Amino acid sequence: MDDDVYEKYLRAGKIAAEARDAGAELIKPGVSFLEIAEQVESKILKSGASLSFPVNISINELAAHYSPRNDDKLVFKRGDVVKLDVGSHVDGYIADTAITIEVETHGYDDMIKASADALDAAIDLMRGGINLSEIGKTVEETIKSHGYSPIDNLTGHSLERYELHSGMSVPSVSNMVSQAKPKIGDAIAIEPFATNGSGHVISGKGSNIYMLGSPIKSRFIRDNRSKILFNKMRARFGTLPFAQRWCKDMSNDINMSLGRLSFLGLITHYPQLIEQNGGIVTQKEHTVIVKEDGCEVTTTT
Ligand code: MN
Ligand code: MN
């Protein structure tokens, strides 16, 4: 990795981490999800980075993939277990980081610690050439030592320029065999999830998070309005996920337009990811750069 790219990863990481921590400070009973998402995203933009995905605010049994719509009415309640997942990029070099906050109560401190300890253990092991199954084993053992289960179908992931999930997965369980091995200079997001439920997520309703499909598909759009909108979105969002909130200026009825593009298979509307048995879920995530004898966390302040 050349110095320029390395600097961009570090800058994106610091900005995402500062926005994450500032957002976490603002989460209080009665505060709306929309306000937190907008505050965090505007902090990233003001710091000179771009958004690599919409701020995800997922509470309680929701593990991931919820971002408020522009008319969202949800507010935080005392006792909510909130996963705040934040992404920035500098020139396409991505930072992806998340923490869990329990609103005013302390019923889940140990589960929050379980996912944090698992992340620390994974970071301690990460280095060039490591067998990723070893990391999965450590994550699983750490979470189980706290009396919880890892979520087996959510994984960490390698990052490439303008690509949030670039192919390599970092498992949270030991029995998931991984062929790929991290190379020196790889950027990787590691994100263990712990739960008192079944350890498995299923898809729920829409997340309000979208991503464009291949530009080749746009050739087959017959409806001109959809074609224009698709091309506008391509110019604005490229290959990265985006929020309904970010395109409300692009159509008079953005919900209908997004629904139509989704129906035509031109965009993917991600589902919310819900713990199968309704268990509470915690998560912690950092982005790291792989080195020969370890790794460097980019998402610290
Ligand atoms: Mn994330
Ligand atoms: Mn991630």
XYZ file of C-alpha atoms and ligand atoms in Angstrom:
303
model
C 0.000 0.000 0.000
C 1.509 3.335 -0.924
C 1.769 6.160 1.600
C -0.950 8.213 -0.034
C -3.522 5.401 0.225
C -2.430 4.616 3.776
C -2.911 8.275 4.802
C -6.382 8.287 3.263
C -7.386 5.167 5.201
C -6.128 6.726 8.430
C -7.931 9.998 7.779
C -11.203 8.266 6.930
C -10.781 6.150 10.076
C -10.223 9.064 12.418
C -13.151 11.010 10.980
C -15.524 8.028 11.241
C -14.391 7.352 14.808
C -14.944 10.958 15.886
C -18.397 11.021 14.277
C -19.265 7.661 15.892
C -18.292 8.869 19.369
C -20.016 12.235 18.947
C -23.182 10.433 17.809
C -23.056 8.062 20.761
C -22.896 11.024 23.157
C -26.113 12.431 21.708
C -28.190 9.262 22.125
C -30.668 9.931 24.943
C -34.327 9.042 25.627
C -36.609 11.102 23.386
C -33.923 11.935 20.802
C -34.921 10.841 17.306
C -33.027 8.348 15.149
C -33.202 10.863 12.324
C -31.431 13.539 14.336
C -28.575 11.184 15.240
C -28.176 9.968 11.648
C -28.134 13.514 10.302
C -25.726 14.798 12.986
C -23.265 11.950 12.443
C -23.377 12.222 8.667
C -22.980 15.997 8.688
C -19.998 15.708 11.053
C -18.283 13.344 8.606
C -18.952 15.685 5.694
C -17.800 18.769 7.627
C -14.575 16.954 8.516
C -13.795 16.639 4.820
C -14.601 12.973 4.247
C -17.503 11.442 2.310
C -20.121 8.919 3.416
C -19.409 5.293 2.603
C -22.871 4.146 3.695
C -25.856 5.589 5.578
C -25.560 5.688 9.357
C -27.129 2.476 10.653
C -29.108 2.707 13.893
C -30.278 -0.739 14.912
C -31.874 -1.349 18.302
C -32.402 -4.388 20.539
C -33.146 -7.530 18.462
C -32.256 -5.712 15.258
C -28.603 -6.528 14.571
C -27.974 -4.240 11.619
C -29.398 -2.435 8.595
C -31.771 0.231 9.698
C -31.403 3.823 8.646
C -34.170 6.357 9.276
C -36.179 7.713 6.378
C -36.654 11.448 5.977
C -40.046 11.145 7.737
C -38.898 8.677 10.408
C -40.640 9.099 13.782
C -38.615 6.677 15.934
C -37.047 7.975 19.141
C -34.698 6.307 21.609
C -36.185 4.886 24.790
C -34.558 4.196 28.136
C -33.152 0.648 28.038
C -32.662 0.443 24.269
C -29.539 -1.423 23.147
C -28.372 0.674 20.216
C -25.870 -0.340 17.532
C -24.525 2.808 15.885
C -22.657 1.869 12.713
C -20.824 4.624 10.864
C -18.946 4.774 7.554
C -16.786 7.386 5.885
C -14.382 7.404 2.977
C -11.593 9.593 1.674
C -11.192 9.253 -2.082
C -12.876 5.851 -1.919
C -10.770 4.481 0.960
C -13.330 3.349 3.496
C -13.655 3.326 7.273
C -16.421 1.224 8.841
C -16.932 1.259 12.605
C -19.665 0.534 15.135
C -20.352 0.603 18.845
C -23.188 -0.442 21.112
C -24.775 1.928 23.618
C -27.405 1.037 26.176
C -29.635 4.021 26.812
C -29.342 4.950 30.526
C -29.654 1.385 31.917
C -26.978 -1.286 32.526
C -28.794 -4.553 31.862
C -26.530 -5.528 28.979
C -23.106 -4.255 30.025
C -21.649 -7.745 29.894
C -23.048 -8.493 26.435
C -21.639 -5.177 25.216
C -18.295 -6.233 26.723
C -18.562 -9.647 25.044
C -18.599 -8.207 21.521
C -15.919 -5.649 22.459
C -13.627 -8.318 23.957
C -14.179 -10.508 20.885
C -13.160 -7.614 18.641
C -10.023 -7.003 20.744
C -9.117 -10.685 20.558
C -9.629 -10.713 16.783
C -7.476 -7.590 16.372
C -4.733 -9.201 18.490
C -4.650 -12.148 16.082
C -5.019 -10.346 12.755
C -1.848 -10.286 10.615
C -0.748 -11.080 7.079
C -1.310 -14.727 6.138
C -3.423 -15.689 9.149
C -6.024 -18.392 8.711
C -9.309 -16.514 9.229
C -10.890 -19.592 10.792
C -8.544 -19.004 13.735
C -10.060 -15.569 14.206
C -13.565 -17.044 14.017
C -12.628 -19.548 16.692
C -11.301 -16.835 19.005
C -14.369 -14.634 18.488
C -16.687 -17.534 19.243
C -14.756 -18.598 22.356
C -14.584 -15.055 23.696
C -18.314 -14.424 23.286
C -19.216 -17.834 24.739
C -16.958 -17.204 27.738
C -19.354 -14.366 28.629
C -22.325 -16.713 28.299
C -23.580 -15.420 24.936
C -23.619 -16.654 21.335
C -21.871 -15.132 18.340
C -24.096 -14.416 15.340
C -22.865 -16.978 12.841
C -24.256 -15.446 9.658
C -22.829 -11.953 10.087
C -19.149 -11.497 9.270
C -16.431 -8.931 8.956
C -15.329 -8.107 5.441
C -12.470 -6.850 3.337
C -12.665 -3.337 1.876
C -11.494 -2.129 -1.502
C -11.606 1.319 -2.964
C -15.311 2.302 -3.287
C -16.231 -1.265 -2.363
C -17.658 -1.924 1.089
C -17.764 -5.726 0.911
C -15.002 -6.844 -1.392
C -15.097 -10.611 -1.071
C -13.126 -11.811 1.947
C -15.226 -12.576 5.058
C -14.034 -12.630 8.663
C -16.119 -15.236 10.475
C -17.375 -15.048 14.066
C -17.536 -18.816 14.521
C -14.957 -21.594 14.302
C -16.730 -23.912 11.900
C -16.800 -21.475 9.003
C -13.856 -22.439 6.835
C -12.250 -19.536 5.061
C -9.992 -20.054 2.043
C -8.837 -16.463 1.603
C -6.028 -15.112 3.758
C -5.402 -11.459 4.541
C -2.409 -9.932 2.787
C -0.185 -7.145 4.043
C -1.870 -3.838 3.202
C -5.407 -5.236 3.081
C -8.084 -3.105 4.755
C -10.534 -5.218 6.718
C -13.579 -4.447 8.877
C -13.901 -6.816 11.847
C -17.305 -6.851 13.554
C -18.326 -9.518 16.048
C -21.974 -9.602 17.170
C -23.071 -11.182 20.453
C -26.600 -12.194 21.425
C -28.674 -13.954 24.070
C -30.811 -15.345 21.231
C -30.194 -18.121 18.720
C -27.040 -16.670 17.145
C -28.579 -16.257 13.734
C -30.169 -13.321 11.921
C -33.041 -13.404 9.453
C -34.194 -10.761 6.989
C -37.018 -8.431 7.951
C -38.609 -5.354 6.444
C -36.768 -2.798 4.333
C -33.843 -0.931 5.877
C -34.167 2.246 3.771
C -30.616 1.422 2.609
C -30.112 0.814 -1.088
C -27.360 0.062 -3.568
C -27.337 0.385 -7.330
C -27.085 -2.651 -9.560
C -24.805 -2.993 -12.548
C -24.904 -0.102 -15.052
C -25.365 -2.704 -17.793
C -28.868 -3.272 -16.494
C -29.808 0.341 -17.142
C -29.732 -0.358 -20.894
C -32.845 -2.438 -20.462
C -34.870 0.243 -18.714
C -37.732 1.197 -21.012
C -39.278 3.757 -18.730
C -37.438 7.014 -19.337
C -38.042 8.519 -15.912
C -36.553 5.466 -14.212
C -33.581 5.602 -16.556
C -32.863 9.252 -15.771
C -33.192 8.628 -12.043
C -30.922 5.574 -12.214
C -28.244 7.582 -14.019
C -28.495 10.439 -11.509
C -28.088 7.970 -8.666
C -25.151 6.353 -10.409
C -23.429 9.736 -10.648
C -24.101 10.553 -7.009
C -23.626 7.223 -5.220
C -21.582 5.036 -7.571
C -20.965 1.612 -6.084
C -21.616 2.534 -2.438
C -24.823 2.034 -0.424
C -27.107 5.041 -0.001
C -30.126 6.142 2.029
C -33.635 7.107 0.972
C -32.865 10.392 2.813
C -30.014 11.147 0.422
C -32.167 11.165 -2.697
C -35.313 12.939 -1.569
C -34.430 15.822 -3.926
C -34.244 13.481 -6.919
C -37.938 12.714 -7.363
C -41.298 14.151 -6.334
C -42.196 10.838 -4.773
C -38.887 9.254 -3.862
C -40.473 6.316 -2.019
C -42.427 5.315 -5.108
C -39.420 5.862 -7.390
C -37.157 3.741 -5.207
C -39.841 1.080 -5.036
C -40.068 1.057 -8.807
C -36.286 0.813 -9.344
C -36.204 -1.964 -6.797
C -39.077 -3.797 -8.506
C -37.211 -3.522 -11.828
C -34.139 -5.092 -10.210
C -32.035 -1.975 -10.811
C -31.366 -1.301 -7.145
C -31.099 -3.551 -4.123
C -33.145 -2.600 -1.076
C -31.386 -4.199 1.886
C -33.568 -5.887 4.487
C -33.270 -5.264 8.210
C -31.360 -8.072 9.918
C -33.205 -9.390 12.958
C -32.130 -11.907 15.558
C -34.088 -15.042 14.774
C -35.365 -15.654 18.322
C -35.754 -11.995 19.171
C -32.581 -11.966 21.296
C -30.852 -8.715 22.166
C -27.789 -8.074 19.967
C -24.553 -6.169 20.604
C -21.806 -5.334 18.101
C -18.446 -3.655 17.972
C -16.545 -2.929 14.783
C -13.216 -1.478 13.740
C -11.453 -1.172 10.412
C -7.837 -2.362 10.376
C -4.937 -2.380 7.961
C -3.103 -5.689 7.882
C 0.629 -5.682 8.618
C 3.208 -8.427 8.591
C 3.155 -9.011 12.336
C -0.211 -7.538 13.317
C -2.637 -4.871 12.193
C -3.302 -1.193 12.711
C -6.762 0.036 13.730
C -7.780 3.042 11.611
C -11.047 3.837 13.398
C -9.672 5.386 16.588
C -9.778 9.042 17.566
Mn -20.328 -1.314 9.943
Mn -18.892 -3.642 8.325
